[in-house]
mmCIF file of C-alpha atoms and ligand atoms in Angstrom:
data_model
loop_
_atom_site.group_PDB
_atom_site.id
_atom_site.type_symbol
_atom_site.label_atom_id
_atom_site.label_comp_id
_atom_site.label_asym_id
_atom_site.label_seq_id
_atom_site.Cartn_x
_atom_site.Cartn_y
_atom_site.Cartn_z
ATOM 1 C CA MET J 25 8.682 16.165 -2.122
ATOM 2 C CA SER J 26 7.487 12.684 -1.166
ATOM 3 C CA HIS J 27 7.959 13.265 2.590
ATOM 4 C CA HIS J 28 5.438 15.946 2.253
ATOM 5 C CA TYR J 29 2.725 13.277 1.951
ATOM 6 C CA HIS J 30 3.715 11.585 5.201
ATOM 7 C CA PRO J 31 1.987 13.370 8.104
ATOM 8 C CA ASP J 32 4.089 13.844 11.231
ATOM 9 C CA PRO J 33 3.488 10.890 13.548
ATOM 10 C CA GLY J 34 1.072 11.843 16.314
ATOM 11 C CA LYS J 35 -0.526 14.559 14.217
ATOM 12 C CA GLU J 36 -4.295 14.351 13.910
ATOM 13 C CA VAL J 37 -5.144 13.807 10.249
ATOM 14 C CA ARG J 38 -8.094 15.570 8.612
ATOM 15 C CA LEU J 39 -8.432 14.298 5.066
ATOM 16 C CA LYS J 40 -9.894 17.577 3.849
ATOM 17 C CA ASP J 41 -6.429 19.066 4.357
ATOM 18 C CA TYR J 42 -4.937 16.625 1.834
ATOM 19 C CA ILE J 43 -5.365 17.104 -1.906
ATOM 20 C CA THR J 44 -6.651 14.293 -4.089
ATOM 21 C CA ARG J 45 -5.570 15.912 -7.336
ATOM 22 C CA PHE J 46 -2.036 17.088 -7.957
ATOM 23 C CA GLU J 47 -2.033 20.478 -9.697
ATOM 24 C CA GLY J 48 1.596 21.532 -9.362
ATOM 25 C CA ASP J 49 4.197 22.613 -11.839
ATOM 26 C CA PHE J 50 5.255 19.149 -12.962
ATOM 27 C CA ASP J 51 3.656 17.250 -15.805
ATOM 28 C CA LYS J 52 3.049 13.758 -17.033
ATOM 29 C CA ASP J 53 6.012 13.746 -19.428
ATOM 30 C CA GLU J 54 8.428 14.880 -16.759
ATOM 31 C CA ALA J 55 7.058 12.217 -14.428
ATOM 32 C CA ALA J 56 7.418 9.537 -17.111
ATOM 33 C CA ALA J 57 11.048 10.438 -17.714
ATOM 34 C CA GLU J 58 11.888 10.344 -14.014
ATOM 35 C CA GLU J 59 9.881 7.213 -13.478
ATOM 36 C CA ALA J 60 11.820 5.279 -16.093
ATOM 37 C CA GLU J 61 14.976 6.085 -14.176
ATOM 38 C CA LEU J 62 13.344 5.241 -10.822
ATOM 39 C CA GLU J 63 12.164 1.882 -12.130
ATOM 40 C CA GLU J 64 15.687 0.980 -13.153
ATOM 41 C CA ARG J 65 16.883 1.771 -9.640
ATOM 42 C CA LEU J 66 13.987 -0.215 -8.192
ATOM 43 C CA ALA J 67 14.847 -3.304 -10.246
ATOM 44 C CA ASN J 68 18.468 -3.084 -9.149
ATOM 45 C CA LEU J 69 17.604 -2.560 -5.475
ATOM 46 C CA GLN J 70 15.186 -5.455 -5.490
ATOM 47 C CA GLU J 71 17.848 -7.748 -6.891
ATOM 48 C CA ARG J 72 20.220 -6.701 -4.096
ATOM 49 C CA LEU J 73 17.524 -7.201 -1.476
ATOM 50 C CA TYR J 74 16.922 -10.716 -2.775
ATOM 51 C CA ALA J 75 20.615 -11.587 -3.013
ATOM 52 C CA GLU J 76 21.351 -10.194 0.449
ATOM 53 C CA SER J 77 18.390 -12.003 2.016
ATOM 54 C CA LYS J 78 18.617 -10.203 5.368
ATOM 55 C CA GLN J 79 15.733 -7.740 5.314
ATOM 56 C CA SER J 80 12.370 -7.347 3.620
ATOM 57 C CA LEU J 81 9.956 -4.627 2.590
ATOM 58 C CA LEU J 82 6.202 -4.638 3.144
ATOM 59 C CA VAL J 83 4.066 -2.270 1.064
ATOM 60 C CA VAL J 84 0.478 -1.824 2.262
ATOM 61 C CA LEU J 85 -2.083 -0.382 -0.158
ATOM 62 C CA GLN J 86 -5.430 0.893 1.021
ATOM 63 C CA ALA J 87 -8.039 2.907 -0.859
ATOM 64 C CA MET J 88 -11.734 3.229 -1.516
ATOM 65 C CA ASP J 89 -13.093 1.127 -4.425
ATOM 66 C CA ALA J 90 -11.601 2.235 -7.767
ATOM 67 C CA GLY J 91 -8.938 4.071 -5.797
ATOM 68 C CA GLY J 92 -6.177 2.471 -7.865
ATOM 69 C CA LYS J 93 -4.700 -0.305 -5.751
ATOM 70 C CA ASP J 94 -4.509 -2.734 -8.688
ATOM 71 C CA GLY J 95 -3.219 -0.107 -11.101
ATOM 72 C CA THR J 96 -0.507 0.942 -8.661
ATOM 73 C CA ILE J 97 0.732 -2.630 -8.272
ATOM 74 C CA LYS J 98 0.734 -3.127 -12.041
ATOM 75 C CA HIS J 99 2.629 0.073 -12.830
ATOM 76 C CA VAL J 100 5.025 0.410 -9.938
ATOM 77 C CA PHE J 101 6.271 -3.162 -9.996
ATOM 78 C CA ASP J 102 6.260 -3.901 -13.708
ATOM 79 C CA ALA J 103 10.033 -3.614 -13.928
ATOM 80 C CA VAL J 104 10.986 -5.872 -11.027
ATOM 81 C CA ASN J 105 11.696 -9.583 -11.035
ATOM 82 C CA PRO J 106 8.368 -11.242 -10.114
ATOM 83 C CA GLN J 107 10.273 -13.974 -8.287
ATOM 84 C CA GLY J 108 11.189 -11.577 -5.488
ATOM 85 C CA VAL J 109 7.743 -10.076 -5.028
ATOM 86 C CA ARG J 110 4.756 -11.551 -3.184
ATOM 87 C CA ILE J 111 1.377 -9.975 -3.604
ATOM 88 C CA THR J 112 -1.518 -10.792 -1.288
ATOM 89 C CA SER J 113 -5.083 -9.547 -1.771
ATOM 90 C CA PHE J 114 -7.181 -9.693 1.354
ATOM 91 C CA LYS J 115 -10.850 -10.452 0.790
ATOM 92 C CA VAL J 116 -13.792 -11.040 3.109
ATOM 93 C CA PRO J 117 -12.382 -13.416 5.751
ATOM 94 C CA THR J 118 -13.218 -17.096 5.372
ATOM 95 C CA ALA J 119 -14.926 -19.113 8.106
ATOM 96 C CA GLU J 120 -11.557 -20.472 9.155
ATOM 97 C CA GLU J 121 -9.986 -17.031 9.294
ATOM 98 C CA LEU J 122 -12.879 -15.701 11.365
ATOM 99 C CA VAL J 123 -12.325 -18.166 14.180
ATOM 100 C CA HIS J 124 -8.820 -16.763 14.718
ATOM 101 C CA ASP J 125 -7.603 -13.345 15.808
ATOM 102 C CA PHE J 126 -7.690 -10.752 12.998
ATOM 103 C CA LEU J 127 -3.921 -10.770 12.477
ATOM 104 C CA TRP J 128 -3.636 -14.533 12.060
ATOM 105 C CA ARG J 129 -4.312 -14.537 8.335
ATOM 106 C CA ILE J 130 -2.146 -11.467 7.819
ATOM 107 C CA HIS J 131 0.956 -12.752 9.566
ATOM 108 C CA GLN J 132 1.228 -15.758 7.247
ATOM 109 C CA HIS J 133 1.757 -13.430 4.306
ATOM 110 C CA THR J 134 4.344 -11.008 5.648
ATOM 111 C CA PRO J 135 7.410 -10.986 3.382
ATOM 112 C CA PRO J 136 10.310 -13.311 4.225
ATOM 113 C CA LYS J 137 13.849 -11.926 4.189
ATOM 114 C CA GLY J 138 14.878 -10.907 0.693
ATOM 115 C CA TYR J 139 11.347 -10.252 -0.505
ATOM 116 C CA ILE J 140 9.064 -7.346 -1.219
ATOM 117 C CA GLY J 141 5.552 -8.092 0.032
ATOM 118 C CA ILE J 142 2.603 -6.139 -1.281
ATOM 119 C CA PHE J 143 -0.723 -6.087 0.518
ATOM 120 C CA ASN J 144 -3.718 -5.210 -1.639
ATOM 121 C CA ARG J 145 -5.973 -4.375 1.332
ATOM 122 C CA SER J 146 -4.661 -5.514 4.683
ATOM 123 C CA HIS J 147 -5.197 -5.758 8.438
ATOM 124 C CA TYR J 148 -6.504 -2.195 8.182
ATOM 125 C CA GLU J 149 -9.780 -3.557 6.783
ATOM 126 C CA ASP J 150 -10.414 -4.718 10.340
ATOM 127 C CA VAL J 151 -10.719 -1.106 11.492
ATOM 128 C CA LEU J 152 -12.324 0.170 8.250
ATOM 129 C CA VAL J 153 -15.046 -1.980 6.673
ATOM 130 C CA VAL J 154 -15.456 -3.836 9.954
ATOM 131 C CA ARG J 155 -15.921 -0.608 11.912
ATOM 132 C CA VAL J 156 -18.196 1.114 9.393
ATOM 133 C CA ASN J 157 -20.476 -1.907 9.186
ATOM 134 C CA ASP J 158 -20.409 -2.761 12.895
ATOM 135 C CA LEU J 159 -19.123 -6.261 12.184
ATOM 136 C CA VAL J 160 -17.660 -6.364 15.686
ATOM 137 C CA SER J 161 -18.408 -4.244 18.740
ATOM 138 C CA LYS J 162 -16.775 -0.858 19.240
ATOM 139 C CA SER J 163 -14.666 -2.060 22.160
ATOM 140 C CA VAL J 164 -13.234 -4.781 19.910
ATOM 141 C CA TRP J 165 -12.244 -2.568 16.956
ATOM 142 C CA LYS J 166 -10.993 0.208 19.239
ATOM 143 C CA ALA J 167 -8.418 -2.115 20.752
ATOM 144 C CA ARG J 168 -7.121 -3.009 17.298
ATOM 145 C CA TYR J 169 -5.128 0.185 16.691
ATOM 146 C CA ASP J 170 -2.758 -0.795 19.485
ATOM 147 C CA HIS J 171 -2.695 -4.393 18.297
ATOM 148 C CA ILE J 172 -1.767 -3.183 14.812
ATOM 149 C CA ASN J 173 0.975 -0.872 16.075
ATOM 150 C CA ASN J 174 2.441 -3.662 18.176
ATOM 151 C CA PHE J 175 2.232 -6.128 15.297
ATOM 152 C CA GLU J 176 3.980 -3.725 12.943
ATOM 153 C CA ARG J 177 6.638 -3.081 15.612
ATOM 154 C CA LEU J 178 7.276 -6.828 15.759
ATOM 155 C CA LEU J 179 7.724 -6.983 11.986
ATOM 156 C CA VAL J 180 10.077 -3.993 11.974
ATOM 157 C CA ASP J 181 12.122 -5.463 14.829
ATOM 158 C CA SER J 182 12.387 -8.648 12.776
ATOM 159 C CA GLY J 183 13.935 -6.928 9.739
ATOM 160 C CA THR J 184 10.899 -5.777 7.741
ATOM 161 C CA ARG J 185 10.521 -2.172 6.591
ATOM 162 C CA ILE J 186 6.913 -1.087 6.284
ATOM 163 C CA LEU J 187 5.424 1.532 3.951
ATOM 164 C CA LYS J 188 1.704 2.226 3.965
ATOM 165 C CA PHE J 189 -0.052 4.111 1.193
ATOM 166 C CA PHE J 190 -3.549 5.514 1.312
ATOM 167 C CA LEU J 191 -4.525 6.282 -2.287
ATOM 168 C CA HIS J 192 -6.640 9.354 -1.746
ATOM 169 C CA ILE J 193 -9.284 9.967 -4.442
ATOM 170 C CA SER J 194 -12.245 12.328 -4.429
ATOM 171 C CA LYS J 195 -15.805 11.091 -4.408
ATOM 172 C CA ASP J 196 -16.263 12.637 -7.880
ATOM 173 C CA GLU J 197 -13.278 10.761 -9.227
ATOM 174 C CA GLN J 198 -14.724 7.515 -7.894
ATOM 175 C CA LYS J 199 -17.965 8.259 -9.708
ATOM 176 C CA GLU J 200 -16.108 8.774 -12.993
ATOM 177 C CA ARG J 201 -14.156 5.569 -12.569
ATOM 178 C CA PHE J 202 -17.295 3.583 -11.713
ATOM 179 C CA GLN J 203 -19.008 5.026 -14.780
ATOM 180 C CA ASP J 204 -16.038 4.059 -16.915
ATOM 181 C CA ARG J 205 -16.242 0.526 -15.543
ATOM 182 C CA LEU J 206 -19.913 0.375 -16.482
ATOM 183 C CA ASP J 207 -19.360 1.793 -19.961
ATOM 184 C CA ARG J 208 -16.461 -0.384 -21.022
ATOM 185 C CA PRO J 209 -17.100 -4.072 -21.697
ATOM 186 C CA ASP J 210 -13.496 -4.871 -20.784
ATOM 187 C CA LYS J 211 -13.890 -3.191 -17.404
ATOM 188 C CA ARG J 212 -17.353 -4.282 -16.351
ATOM 189 C CA TRP J 213 -16.034 -7.264 -14.449
ATOM 190 C CA LYS J 214 -14.454 -4.829 -12.033
ATOM 191 C CA PHE J 215 -17.778 -3.327 -11.046
ATOM 192 C CA SER J 216 -19.790 -4.906 -8.297
ATOM 193 C CA MET J 217 -23.286 -3.939 -7.137
ATOM 194 C CA GLY J 218 -21.867 -4.095 -3.645
ATOM 195 C CA ASP J 219 -19.654 -1.074 -4.462
ATOM 196 C CA LEU J 220 -22.662 1.275 -4.334
ATOM 197 C CA PRO J 221 -23.696 0.827 -0.688
ATOM 198 C CA VAL J 222 -20.022 1.313 0.232
ATOM 199 C CA ARG J 223 -19.963 4.570 -1.727
ATOM 200 C CA GLU J 224 -23.042 5.703 0.199
ATOM 201 C CA LYS J 225 -21.053 5.435 3.390
ATOM 202 C CA TRP J 226 -18.196 7.546 2.001
ATOM 203 C CA ASP J 227 -18.130 9.957 4.952
ATOM 204 C CA ASP J 228 -18.056 7.134 7.490
ATOM 205 C CA TYR J 229 -15.124 5.614 5.637
ATOM 206 C CA MET J 230 -13.270 8.916 5.581
ATOM 207 C CA GLU J 231 -13.727 9.177 9.331
ATOM 208 C CA ALA J 232 -12.468 5.631 9.820
ATOM 209 C CA TYR J 233 -9.468 6.376 7.556
ATOM 210 C CA GLU J 234 -8.688 9.523 9.536
ATOM 211 C CA ASP J 235 -8.435 7.459 12.710
ATOM 212 C CA VAL J 236 -6.185 4.936 10.992
ATOM 213 C CA LEU J 237 -3.960 7.680 9.568
ATOM 214 C CA THR J 238 -3.765 9.367 12.969
ATOM 215 C CA ARG J 239 -3.409 6.385 15.288
ATOM 216 C CA CYS J 240 -1.269 4.040 13.206
ATOM 217 C CA ASN J 241 1.073 6.548 11.572
ATOM 218 C CA THR J 242 4.234 5.681 13.467
ATOM 219 C CA GLU J 243 7.891 6.559 12.905
ATOM 220 C CA TYR J 244 8.604 2.895 12.227
ATOM 221 C CA ALA J 245 5.622 2.195 9.955
ATOM 222 C CA PRO J 246 4.668 5.459 8.228
ATOM 223 C CA TRP J 247 1.497 6.223 6.315
ATOM 224 C CA TYR J 248 1.603 8.243 3.097
ATOM 225 C CA ILE J 249 -1.491 10.028 1.837
ATOM 226 C CA ILE J 250 -1.116 10.009 -1.931
ATOM 227 C CA PRO J 251 -3.084 12.372 -4.194
ATOM 228 C CA ALA J 252 -4.488 9.682 -6.467
ATOM 229 C CA ASP J 253 -6.999 11.317 -8.824
ATOM 230 C CA ARG J 254 -4.233 11.505 -11.408
ATOM 231 C CA LYS J 255 -2.855 8.040 -11.945
ATOM 232 C CA TRP J 256 0.507 9.096 -13.385
ATOM 233 C CA TYR J 257 1.218 11.256 -10.344
ATOM 234 C CA ARG J 258 0.137 8.516 -7.937
ATOM 235 C CA ASN J 259 2.418 5.992 -9.626
ATOM 236 C CA TYR J 260 5.309 8.410 -9.684
ATOM 237 C CA ILE J 261 5.125 9.282 -5.970
ATOM 238 C CA VAL J 262 4.609 5.700 -4.807
ATOM 239 C CA THR J 263 7.578 4.549 -6.901
ATOM 240 C CA LYS J 264 9.701 7.370 -5.534
ATOM 241 C CA VAL J 265 8.908 6.597 -1.895
ATOM 242 C CA ILE J 266 9.653 2.900 -2.410
ATOM 243 C CA VAL J 267 12.948 3.578 -4.176
ATOM 244 C CA GLU J 268 14.071 6.076 -1.522
ATOM 245 C CA THR J 269 13.196 3.598 1.218
ATOM 246 C CA LEU J 270 15.061 0.727 -0.421
ATOM 247 C CA GLU J 271 18.038 3.014 -0.935
ATOM 248 C CA ALA J 272 18.034 3.797 2.774
ATOM 249 C CA MET J 273 17.839 0.056 3.530
ATOM 250 C CA ASN J 274 20.943 -0.228 1.359
ATOM 251 C CA PRO J 275 20.892 -3.968 0.600
ATOM 252 C CA GLN J 276 24.259 -5.411 -0.431
ATOM 253 C CA PHE J 277 25.244 -8.340 -2.604
ATOM 254 C CA PRO J 278 26.670 -10.971 -0.260
ATOM 255 C CA PRO J 279 30.440 -11.523 -0.373
ATOM 256 C CA ALA J 280 31.487 -14.259 -2.783
ATOM 257 C CA GLU J 281 32.703 -17.579 -1.420
ATOM 258 C CA GLU J 282 36.457 -17.772 -0.718
ATOM 259 C CA GLY J 283 38.604 -18.814 -3.625
ATOM 260 C CA LEU J 284 36.149 -18.141 -6.455
ATOM 261 C CA ASP J 285 38.821 -16.286 -8.420
ATOM 262 C CA LYS J 286 40.834 -19.504 -8.633
ATOM 263 C CA VAL J 287 37.979 -21.645 -9.898
ATOM 264 C CA VAL J 288 38.515 -23.330 -13.238
ATOM 265 C CA ILE J 289 35.373 -24.774 -14.739
ATOM 266 C CA PRO J 290 36.140 -28.335 -15.878
ATOM 267 C CA ASP J 291 35.425 -29.202 -19.530
HETATM 268 P P1 LIG Q 330 -11.944 -6.497 -3.729
HETATM 269 O O1 LIG Q 330 -10.705 -5.865 -3.167
HETATM 270 O O2 LIG Q 330 -12.705 -5.587 -4.636
HETATM 271 O O3 LIG Q 330 -11.674 -7.818 -4.327
HETATM 272 O O4 LIG Q 330 -12.928 -6.754 -2.524
HETATM 273 C C1 LIG Q 330 -12.566 -7.399 -1.363
HETATM 274 C C2 LIG Q 330 -13.644 -7.161 -0.355
HETATM 275 O O5 LIG Q 330 -13.274 -7.813 0.863
HETATM 276 C C3 LIG Q 330 -13.848 -5.695 -0.010
HETATM 277 O O6 LIG Q 330 -15.209 -5.390 -0.038
HETATM 278 C C4 LIG Q 330 -13.314 -5.597 1.413
HETATM 279 O O7 LIG Q 330 -13.920 -4.589 2.161
HETATM 280 C C5 LIG Q 330 -13.581 -6.972 1.941
HETATM 281 N N1 LIG Q 330 -12.728 -7.283 3.075
HETATM 282 C C6 LIG Q 330 -11.393 -7.364 3.120
HETATM 283 N N2 LIG Q 330 -10.954 -7.614 4.374
HETATM 284 C C7 LIG Q 330 -12.060 -7.700 5.154
HETATM 285 C C8 LIG Q 330 -12.268 -7.935 6.526
HETATM 286 N N3 LIG Q 330 -11.267 -8.140 7.373
HETATM 287 N N4 LIG Q 330 -13.547 -7.969 6.980
HETATM 288 C C9 LIG Q 330 -14.585 -7.783 6.136
HETATM 289 N N5 LIG Q 330 -14.446 -7.537 4.819
HETATM 290 C C10 LIG Q 330 -13.210 -7.500 4.334
HETATM 291 MG MG1 LIG Q 331 -13.196 -3.820 -5.748
#
């Protein structure tokens, strides 16, 4: 079921062909039951990954504002040992970051062996917000798709698995979530005036996302387009893809040191 949300590499993606709201024959209670079991597997796999210390997993999350990046991190990873997880949120680049190539700040945060790295926004901002707002010239951002593919190839060749999730919400759903943020005192801090001009450029963003999902959806670093209007379904699918991927990575506890069975702990 989850593979279904990964377009075939090379295929041109049109976001209109991808649902934002899951309406199938599977409900929230069924998802919750399966998710509890998935989370147990995830916790176990993460422990093995950490103990083995030979490979790592990078999870990239991209979405429009209120698309659920924070909520996904909170729900999917709540059962794992925080010691083995590194989360990085990429903001507007600093002056120092801007005087380097666009991957410089990213590379410092890729997960070391044994770790799961989570990117809340990522190097993809450099062909999304940067493109939509003409922050660099077209010839500069156009060259970045190849740079990104090569960069991700380097990471994969160095022992990192990469999973990329686009949390796909409808424009109506974003409106509801923004309204909720405005109405609830405990959520107001999440709303920024700057979110509105971004919403106005929705169609430009969708076009930029379509290029990302077409040009950087490789066999070695796949994109998943997750129907994200329903949070429980989003969390369930993202958890499932991560667990299946870690299972395929098959991390093993390292062999114990020789002679451990003869050890007597002194008084
Ligand atoms: P938030 O995720 O709500 O904390 O916002 C972070 C902001 O940083 C968003 O508006 C992003 O579009 C922006 N941002 C992240 N990366 C870049 C980048 N490379 N260039 C310009 N803006 C960026
Ligand atoms: Mg935001």
